[in-house]
XYZ file of C-alpha atoms in Angstrom:
274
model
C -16.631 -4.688 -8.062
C -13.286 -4.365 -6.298
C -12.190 -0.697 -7.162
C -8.116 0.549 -7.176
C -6.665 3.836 -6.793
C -10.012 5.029 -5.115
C -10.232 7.767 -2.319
C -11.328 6.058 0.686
C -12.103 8.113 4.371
C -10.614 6.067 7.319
C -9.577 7.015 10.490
C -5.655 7.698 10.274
C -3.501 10.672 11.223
C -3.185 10.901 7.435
C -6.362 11.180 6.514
C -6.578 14.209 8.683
C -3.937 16.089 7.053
C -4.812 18.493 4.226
C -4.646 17.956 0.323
C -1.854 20.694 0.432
C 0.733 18.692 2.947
C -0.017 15.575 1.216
C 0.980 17.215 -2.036
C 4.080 18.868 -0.333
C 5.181 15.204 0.899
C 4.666 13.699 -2.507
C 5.851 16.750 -4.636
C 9.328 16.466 -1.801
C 9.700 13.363 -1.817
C 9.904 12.456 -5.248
C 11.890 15.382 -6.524
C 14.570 14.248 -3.582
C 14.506 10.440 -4.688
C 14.621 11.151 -8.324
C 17.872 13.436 -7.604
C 19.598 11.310 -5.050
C 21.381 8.456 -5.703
C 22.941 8.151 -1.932
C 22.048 4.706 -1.070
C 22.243 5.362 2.732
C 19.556 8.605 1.285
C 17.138 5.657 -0.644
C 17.330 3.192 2.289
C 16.103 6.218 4.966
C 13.426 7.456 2.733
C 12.148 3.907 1.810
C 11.861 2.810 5.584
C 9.713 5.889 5.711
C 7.866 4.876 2.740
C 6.980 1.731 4.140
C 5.987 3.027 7.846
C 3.696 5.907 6.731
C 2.317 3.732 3.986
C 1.419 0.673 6.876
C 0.078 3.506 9.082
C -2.238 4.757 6.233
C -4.229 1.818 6.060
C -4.526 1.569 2.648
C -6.027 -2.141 1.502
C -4.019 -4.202 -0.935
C -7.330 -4.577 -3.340
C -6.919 -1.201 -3.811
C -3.248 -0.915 -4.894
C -2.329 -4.688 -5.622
C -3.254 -4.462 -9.525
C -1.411 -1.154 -10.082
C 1.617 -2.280 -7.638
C 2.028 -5.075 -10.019
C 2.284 -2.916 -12.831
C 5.052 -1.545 -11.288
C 6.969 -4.306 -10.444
C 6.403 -5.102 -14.044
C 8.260 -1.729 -15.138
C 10.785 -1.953 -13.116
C 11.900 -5.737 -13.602
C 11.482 -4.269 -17.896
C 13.667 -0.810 -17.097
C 16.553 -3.287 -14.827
C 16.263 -5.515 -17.807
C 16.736 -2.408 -20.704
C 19.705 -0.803 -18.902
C 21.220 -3.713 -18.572
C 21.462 -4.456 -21.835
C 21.830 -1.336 -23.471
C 24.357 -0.041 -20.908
C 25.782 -2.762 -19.050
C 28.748 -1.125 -17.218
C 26.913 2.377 -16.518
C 27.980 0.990 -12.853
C 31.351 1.196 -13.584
C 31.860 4.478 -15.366
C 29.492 5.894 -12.376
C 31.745 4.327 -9.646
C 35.368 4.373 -11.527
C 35.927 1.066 -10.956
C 35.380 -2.412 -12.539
C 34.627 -5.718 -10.538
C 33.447 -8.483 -12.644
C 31.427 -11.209 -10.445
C 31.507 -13.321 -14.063
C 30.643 -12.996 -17.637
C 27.977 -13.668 -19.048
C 28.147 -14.183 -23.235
C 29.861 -11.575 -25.710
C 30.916 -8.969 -24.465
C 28.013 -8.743 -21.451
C 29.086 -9.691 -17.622
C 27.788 -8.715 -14.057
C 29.537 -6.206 -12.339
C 29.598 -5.571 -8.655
C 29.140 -1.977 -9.842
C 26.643 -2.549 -12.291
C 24.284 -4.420 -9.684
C 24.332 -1.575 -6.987
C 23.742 1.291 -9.859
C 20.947 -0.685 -10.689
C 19.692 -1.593 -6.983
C 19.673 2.232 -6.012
C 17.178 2.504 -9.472
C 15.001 -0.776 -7.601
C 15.176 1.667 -4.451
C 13.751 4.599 -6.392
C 10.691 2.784 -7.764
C 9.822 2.001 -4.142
C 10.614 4.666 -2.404
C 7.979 6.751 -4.781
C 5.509 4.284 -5.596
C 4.235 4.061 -2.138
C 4.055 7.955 -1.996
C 1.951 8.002 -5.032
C -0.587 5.530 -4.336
C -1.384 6.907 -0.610
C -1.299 10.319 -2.144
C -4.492 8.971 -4.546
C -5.956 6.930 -2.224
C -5.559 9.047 1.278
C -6.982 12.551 -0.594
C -10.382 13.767 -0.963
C -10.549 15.168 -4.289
C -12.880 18.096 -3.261
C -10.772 19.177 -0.803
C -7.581 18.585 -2.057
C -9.195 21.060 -5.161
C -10.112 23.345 -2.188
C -6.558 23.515 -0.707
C -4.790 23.809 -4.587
C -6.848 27.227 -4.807
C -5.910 27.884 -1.112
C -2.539 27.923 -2.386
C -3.351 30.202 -5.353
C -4.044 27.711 -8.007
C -6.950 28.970 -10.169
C -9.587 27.175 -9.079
C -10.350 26.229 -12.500
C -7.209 23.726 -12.336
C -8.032 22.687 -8.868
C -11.782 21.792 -10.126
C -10.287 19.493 -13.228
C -7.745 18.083 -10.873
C -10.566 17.353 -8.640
C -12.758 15.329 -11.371
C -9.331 13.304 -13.041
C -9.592 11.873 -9.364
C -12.985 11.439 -8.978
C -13.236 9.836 -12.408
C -10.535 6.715 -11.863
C -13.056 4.769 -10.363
C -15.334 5.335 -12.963
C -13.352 3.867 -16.070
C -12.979 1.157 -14.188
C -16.599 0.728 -13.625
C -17.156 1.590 -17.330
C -14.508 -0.876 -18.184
C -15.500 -4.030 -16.159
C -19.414 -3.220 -17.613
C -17.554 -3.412 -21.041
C -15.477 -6.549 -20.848
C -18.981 -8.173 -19.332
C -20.989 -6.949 -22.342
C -17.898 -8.778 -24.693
C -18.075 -11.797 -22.595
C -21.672 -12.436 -22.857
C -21.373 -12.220 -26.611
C -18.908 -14.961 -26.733
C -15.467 -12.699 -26.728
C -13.048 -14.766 -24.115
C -11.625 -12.484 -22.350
C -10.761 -14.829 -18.755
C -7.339 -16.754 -17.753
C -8.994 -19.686 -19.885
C -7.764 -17.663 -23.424
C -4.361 -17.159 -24.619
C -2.360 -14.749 -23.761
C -2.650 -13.191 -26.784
C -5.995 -13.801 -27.108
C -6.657 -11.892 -24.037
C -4.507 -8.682 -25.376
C -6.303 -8.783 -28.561
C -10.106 -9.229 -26.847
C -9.204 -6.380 -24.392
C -7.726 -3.690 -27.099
C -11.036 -4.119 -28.319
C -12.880 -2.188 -25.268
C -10.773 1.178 -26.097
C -12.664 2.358 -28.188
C -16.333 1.666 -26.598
C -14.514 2.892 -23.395
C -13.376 6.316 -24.865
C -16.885 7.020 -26.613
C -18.302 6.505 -23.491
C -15.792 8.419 -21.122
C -16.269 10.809 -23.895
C -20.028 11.404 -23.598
C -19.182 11.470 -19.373
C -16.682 14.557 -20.171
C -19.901 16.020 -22.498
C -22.532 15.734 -19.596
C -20.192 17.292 -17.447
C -19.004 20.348 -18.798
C -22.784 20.938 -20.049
C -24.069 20.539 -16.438
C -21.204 22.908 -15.237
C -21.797 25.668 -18.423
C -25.227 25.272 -17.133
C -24.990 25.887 -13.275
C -22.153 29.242 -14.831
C -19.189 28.033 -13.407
C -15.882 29.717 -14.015
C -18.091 32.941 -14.331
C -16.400 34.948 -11.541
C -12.672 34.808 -10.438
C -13.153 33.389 -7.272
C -15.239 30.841 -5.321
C -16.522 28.981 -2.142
C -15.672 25.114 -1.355
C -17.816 22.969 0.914
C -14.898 20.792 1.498
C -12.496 23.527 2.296
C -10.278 22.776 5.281
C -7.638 25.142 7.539
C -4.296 24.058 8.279
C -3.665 22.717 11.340
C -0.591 22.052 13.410
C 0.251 18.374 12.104
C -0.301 19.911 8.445
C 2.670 22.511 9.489
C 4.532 19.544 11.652
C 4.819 18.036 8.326
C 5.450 20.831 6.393
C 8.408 21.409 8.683
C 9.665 18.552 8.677
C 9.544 17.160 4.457
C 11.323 20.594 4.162
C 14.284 19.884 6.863
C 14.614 16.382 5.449
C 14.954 17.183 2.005
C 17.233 19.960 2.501
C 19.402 17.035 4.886
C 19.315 14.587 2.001
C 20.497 16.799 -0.844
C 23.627 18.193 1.549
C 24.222 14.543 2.365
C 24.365 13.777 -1.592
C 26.199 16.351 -2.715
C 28.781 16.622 -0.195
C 31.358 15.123 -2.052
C 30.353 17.095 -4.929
C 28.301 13.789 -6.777
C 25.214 12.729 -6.364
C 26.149 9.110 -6.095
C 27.590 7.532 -3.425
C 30.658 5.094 -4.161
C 31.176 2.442 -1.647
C 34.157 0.926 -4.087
Protein backbone atom coordinates (compact mmCIF):
# COMPACT_ATOMS: atom_id res chain seq x y z
CA UNK A 1 0.00 0.00 0.00
CA UNK A 2 1.16 3.42 -1.17
CA UNK A 3 1.20 5.51 2.15
CA UNK A 4 0.83 9.76 2.20
CA UNK A 5 1.87 12.18 4.67
CA UNK A 6 4.39 9.51 6.10
CA UNK A 7 7.84 10.38 7.73
CA UNK A 8 10.38 9.07 5.49
CA UNK A 9 14.57 9.28 6.36
CA UNK A 10 16.50 10.31 3.15
CA UNK A 11 19.57 11.85 2.70
CA UNK A 12 18.87 15.76 2.35
CA UNK A 13 20.24 18.80 4.17
CA UNK A 14 16.68 18.85 5.53
CA UNK A 15 16.45 15.85 6.92
CA UNK A 16 19.40 16.76 9.02
CA UNK A 17 17.94 19.70 10.56
CA UNK A 18 16.12 19.37 13.89
CA UNK A 19 12.26 19.04 14.63
CA UNK A 20 12.65 22.53 16.34
CA UNK A 21 13.99 24.58 13.01
CA UNK A 22 11.60 22.77 10.95
CA UNK A 23 8.83 23.94 13.23
CA UNK A 24 10.36 27.53 13.35
CA UNK A 25 10.28 27.55 9.33
CA UNK A 26 6.73 26.31 9.22
CA UNK A 27 5.39 28.19 12.36
CA UNK A 28 7.36 31.64 10.26
CA UNK A 29 6.39 31.04 7.35
CA UNK A 30 2.86 30.66 7.59
CA UNK A 31 2.15 33.34 10.13
CA UNK A 32 4.12 35.78 7.43
CA UNK A 33 2.00 34.45 4.36
CA UNK A 34 -1.24 34.47 6.15
CA UNK A 35 -0.48 38.32 7.13
CA UNK A 36 1.01 39.51 3.91
CA UNK A 37 -0.74 40.27 1.06
CA UNK A 38 2.45 41.97 -0.86
CA UNK A 39 2.43 40.14 -4.03
CA UNK A 40 6.17 40.85 -4.72
CA UNK A 41 6.21 39.18 -0.60
CA UNK A 42 3.97 35.81 -2.00
CA UNK A 43 6.00 35.48 -5.24
CA UNK A 44 9.60 35.48 -3.04
CA UNK A 45 8.33 33.13 -0.48
CA UNK A 46 6.67 30.75 -3.06
CA UNK A 47 9.96 30.46 -5.21
CA UNK A 48 11.34 29.39 -1.89
CA UNK A 49 8.58 27.07 -1.35
CA UNK A 50 9.15 25.38 -4.42
CA UNK A 51 13.19 25.15 -4.19
CA UNK A 52 13.37 23.77 -0.61
CA UNK A 53 10.40 21.57 -1.32
CA UNK A 54 12.41 20.02 -4.80
CA UNK A 55 15.54 19.81 -2.59
CA UNK A 56 13.62 17.75 0.09
CA UNK A 57 12.97 14.95 -1.99
CA UNK A 58 9.74 14.30 -1.03
CA UNK A 59 7.86 11.64 -3.62
CA UNK A 60 4.62 12.70 -5.23
CA UNK A 61 2.83 9.25 -3.91
CA UNK A 62 3.28 10.64 -0.80
CA UNK A 63 1.70 14.11 -1.16
CA UNK A 64 -0.23 13.76 -4.59
CA UNK A 65 -3.68 12.62 -2.87
CA UNK A 66 -3.58 15.34 -0.18
CA UNK A 67 -2.14 18.07 -2.80
CA UNK A 68 -5.25 17.40 -4.67
CA UNK A 69 -7.33 18.07 -1.86
CA UNK A 70 -5.97 21.24 -1.86
CA UNK A 71 -6.31 22.28 -5.15
CA UNK A 72 -9.83 21.20 -4.55
CA UNK A 73 -10.22 23.90 -1.62
CA UNK A 74 -8.83 26.40 -3.16
CA UNK A 75 -10.56 26.25 -6.73
CA UNK A 76 -14.11 25.94 -3.89
CA UNK A 77 -12.76 29.14 -1.59
CA UNK A 78 -11.84 31.31 -5.34
CA UNK A 79 -15.23 30.10 -6.31
CA UNK A 80 -17.15 31.26 -2.68
CA UNK A 81 -15.52 34.72 -2.60
CA UNK A 82 -16.31 35.28 -5.75
CA UNK A 83 -19.64 35.01 -5.42
CA UNK A 84 -20.35 36.18 -2.16
CA UNK A 85 -18.02 39.19 -2.49
CA UNK A 86 -17.30 39.86 -5.94
CA UNK A 87 -15.63 43.33 -5.84
CA UNK A 88 -13.64 42.73 -2.40
CA UNK A 89 -10.78 43.62 -5.14
CA UNK A 90 -12.00 46.82 -5.61
CA UNK A 91 -12.83 48.16 -2.19
CA UNK A 92 -9.19 46.60 -1.25
CA UNK A 93 -7.47 48.49 -4.16
CA UNK A 94 -9.86 51.78 -4.46
CA UNK A 95 -10.37 51.34 -7.80
CA UNK A 96 -12.76 49.61 -10.29
CA UNK A 97 -11.69 48.05 -13.75
CA UNK A 98 -14.26 45.90 -15.25
CA UNK A 99 -12.61 43.34 -17.91
CA UNK A 100 -16.64 42.46 -18.67
CA UNK A 101 -19.76 41.44 -16.98
CA UNK A 102 -20.81 38.58 -16.42
CA UNK A 103 -24.93 38.23 -15.57
CA UNK A 104 -26.81 40.45 -12.85
CA UNK A 105 -25.08 42.36 -11.17
CA UNK A 106 -21.66 39.93 -11.18
CA UNK A 107 -18.52 40.98 -13.57
CA UNK A 108 -14.65 40.35 -13.50
CA UNK A 109 -12.63 42.93 -12.25
CA UNK A 110 -8.99 43.49 -12.89
CA UNK A 111 -9.00 44.06 -9.12
CA UNK A 112 -11.02 41.31 -8.18
CA UNK A 113 -8.69 38.72 -10.10
CA UNK A 114 -5.34 39.87 -8.41
CA UNK A 115 -7.12 39.95 -4.72
CA UNK A 116 -7.97 36.62 -5.50
CA UNK A 117 -4.52 35.47 -7.19
CA UNK A 118 -2.51 36.71 -4.03
CA UNK A 119 -5.25 34.14 -2.00
CA UNK A 120 -4.04 31.22 -5.00
CA UNK A 121 -0.41 32.40 -3.86
CA UNK A 122 -1.14 31.79 -0.19
CA UNK A 123 -2.41 28.22 -0.58
CA UNK A 124 0.93 27.46 -2.24
CA UNK A 125 3.19 29.18 -0.59
CA UNK A 126 2.01 27.12 2.77
CA UNK A 127 0.98 23.95 1.46
CA UNK A 128 4.39 22.97 0.47
CA UNK A 129 5.67 24.01 4.00
CA UNK A 130 3.20 21.77 5.59
CA UNK A 131 3.60 18.66 3.80
CA UNK A 132 7.64 18.65 4.04
CA UNK A 133 7.16 19.65 7.62
CA UNK A 134 5.07 16.01 8.02
CA UNK A 135 6.94 14.19 5.80
CA UNK A 136 10.77 15.51 6.48
CA UNK A 137 10.26 15.08 10.65
CA UNK A 138 10.86 12.20 12.77
CA UNK A 139 8.16 12.19 15.17
CA UNK A 140 10.38 10.97 18.11
CA UNK A 141 12.63 13.51 17.73
CA UNK A 142 10.72 16.25 16.76
CA UNK A 143 8.79 15.22 20.44
CA UNK A 144 12.40 15.30 21.79
CA UNK A 145 13.22 18.85 20.52
CA UNK A 146 9.34 20.29 21.58
CA UNK A 147 10.47 19.37 25.30
CA UNK A 148 13.97 20.77 24.44
CA UNK A 149 12.19 23.87 24.00
CA UNK A 150 10.19 23.55 27.25
CA UNK A 151 7.10 21.91 26.04
CA UNK A 152 5.94 19.36 28.65
CA UNK A 153 6.92 16.40 27.37
CA UNK A 154 3.56 15.09 27.83
CA UNK A 155 2.44 17.31 24.67
CA UNK A 156 5.56 16.51 22.82
CA UNK A 157 4.78 12.57 23.41
CA UNK A 158 0.94 13.02 21.94
CA UNK A 159 2.30 15.19 19.22
CA UNK A 160 4.69 12.48 18.58
CA UNK A 161 1.93 9.55 18.21
CA UNK A 162 -0.83 12.04 16.01
CA UNK A 163 2.27 11.66 13.58
CA UNK A 164 3.11 8.34 13.96
CA UNK A 165 -0.53 7.32 13.69
CA UNK A 166 -1.39 8.97 9.97
CA UNK A 167 -0.09 6.11 8.38
CA UNK A 168 -1.98 3.90 10.35
CA UNK A 169 -5.67 5.06 9.50
CA UNK A 170 -4.74 4.74 6.33
CA UNK A 171 -3.69 1.23 6.72
CA UNK A 172 -6.84 0.65 8.86
CA UNK A 173 -8.82 2.33 6.19
CA UNK A 174 -7.64 0.59 2.93
CA UNK A 175 -8.08 -2.99 5.18
CA UNK A 176 -11.69 -1.58 5.63
CA UNK A 177 -12.78 -0.56 2.17
CA UNK A 178 -11.20 -4.25 1.13
CA UNK A 179 -13.32 -6.03 3.76
CA UNK A 180 -16.61 -3.86 2.04
CA UNK A 181 -15.47 -4.78 -1.33
CA UNK A 182 -15.26 -8.41 -0.87
CA UNK A 183 -18.78 -8.38 0.47
CA UNK A 184 -20.12 -6.90 -2.63
CA UNK A 185 -20.08 -2.94 -1.50
CA UNK A 186 -18.64 -1.06 -4.87
CA UNK A 187 -16.57 1.14 -3.75
CA UNK A 188 -14.01 1.54 -7.28
CA UNK A 189 -14.22 4.27 -10.26
CA UNK A 190 -16.78 1.62 -11.79
CA UNK A 191 -19.75 3.11 -9.12
CA UNK A 192 -21.33 6.39 -9.18
CA UNK A 193 -20.19 9.10 -7.81
CA UNK A 194 -22.54 9.05 -5.33
CA UNK A 195 -22.43 5.67 -4.89
CA UNK A 196 -18.87 5.89 -3.98
CA UNK A 197 -19.59 8.80 -1.20
CA UNK A 198 -22.30 6.80 0.22
CA UNK A 199 -20.14 3.20 0.27
CA UNK A 200 -17.18 5.14 1.81
CA UNK A 201 -19.22 7.14 4.74
CA UNK A 202 -19.90 3.77 5.63
CA UNK A 203 -16.15 2.87 6.88
CA UNK A 204 -16.34 5.84 9.64
CA UNK A 205 -17.64 4.23 11.90
CA UNK A 206 -15.69 0.67 11.72
CA UNK A 207 -12.64 3.05 11.31
CA UNK A 208 -13.25 5.05 14.59
CA UNK A 209 -14.07 1.80 16.73
CA UNK A 210 -11.03 0.56 15.63
CA UNK A 211 -8.69 3.73 15.92
CA UNK A 212 -10.54 3.78 19.12
CA UNK A 213 -9.42 0.42 20.56
CA UNK A 214 -5.57 1.60 19.02
CA UNK A 215 -5.88 4.85 21.42
CA UNK A 216 -7.09 2.06 24.36
CA UNK A 217 -3.97 -0.28 23.86
CA UNK A 218 -1.92 2.60 23.95
CA UNK A 219 -2.52 4.55 26.84
CA UNK A 220 -2.86 1.05 28.79
CA UNK A 221 0.65 0.01 27.59
CA UNK A 222 1.95 3.55 28.59
CA UNK A 223 -0.15 3.57 32.29
CA UNK A 224 1.56 0.31 32.42
CA UNK A 225 5.32 1.05 31.66
CA UNK A 226 4.32 4.64 34.46
CA UNK A 227 4.79 7.20 32.11
CA UNK A 228 4.11 10.80 32.96
CA UNK A 229 5.13 9.67 36.57
CA UNK A 230 8.03 12.13 37.04
CA UNK A 231 8.37 15.71 35.56
CA UNK A 232 11.03 15.08 33.37
CA UNK A 233 12.51 12.49 30.98
CA UNK A 234 15.19 10.97 28.59
CA UNK A 235 14.68 10.65 24.60
CA UNK A 236 16.58 8.15 22.49
CA UNK A 237 15.99 10.29 19.54
CA UNK A 238 17.10 13.48 21.13
CA UNK A 239 19.30 15.60 18.89
CA UNK A 240 21.64 19.02 19.60
CA UNK A 241 21.44 21.92 17.48
CA UNK A 242 23.82 22.36 15.10
CA UNK A 243 25.04 25.24 13.01
CA UNK A 244 22.61 24.80 9.87
CA UNK A 245 19.70 24.44 12.60
CA UNK A 246 20.90 28.14 13.83
CA UNK A 247 21.76 29.18 9.94
CA UNK A 248 18.14 28.71 9.58
CA UNK A 249 17.01 30.00 12.58
CA UNK A 250 18.81 33.18 11.57
CA UNK A 251 17.77 33.49 8.65
CA UNK A 252 13.41 32.59 8.79
CA UNK A 253 13.81 35.31 11.53
CA UNK A 254 15.62 38.12 9.22
CA UNK A 255 13.23 37.24 6.42
CA UNK A 256 10.16 37.52 8.17
CA UNK A 257 11.01 40.57 9.93
CA UNK A 258 12.04 41.93 5.92
CA UNK A 259 8.64 40.85 4.66
CA UNK A 260 6.38 42.41 7.28
CA UNK A 261 8.48 46.01 6.94
CA UNK A 262 8.10 45.52 3.20
CA UNK A 263 4.13 45.08 3.76
CA UNK A 264 3.48 47.52 5.97
CA UNK A 265 5.48 50.26 4.71
CA UNK A 266 2.84 52.09 3.27
CA UNK A 267 0.88 51.50 6.26
CA UNK A 268 -1.45 48.38 4.41
CA UNK A 269 -0.82 45.16 4.13
CA UNK A 270 -1.76 44.96 0.51
CA UNK A 271 0.04 46.06 -2.17
CA UNK A 272 -1.89 48.16 -4.96
CA UNK A 273 -0.37 48.04 -8.32
CA UNK A 274 -3.63 50.20 -9.69
Amino acid sequence: MSRILKYEQKNTWIDELTGVTKLLFFLLWSIVSMITYDTRVLLVMLLFSVVIFKMSEISWKQVGTVFKFILLFLCLNLIVIFFFSPYQGSKIYGTRTEICHLFGSYAMTKEQLFYEFNIMIKYFTVAPAVLMFICTTNPSEFAASLNRIGIPYHVGYSVAIALRYIPDVQEDFTRIKNAQAARGIEMSSKASLFSRIKNTATILLPLIFTGMERIDTISNAMELRRFGLHKKRTWYSERPLKAADYAVMVFLVVFSVGALILTFRNGSRFYNPF
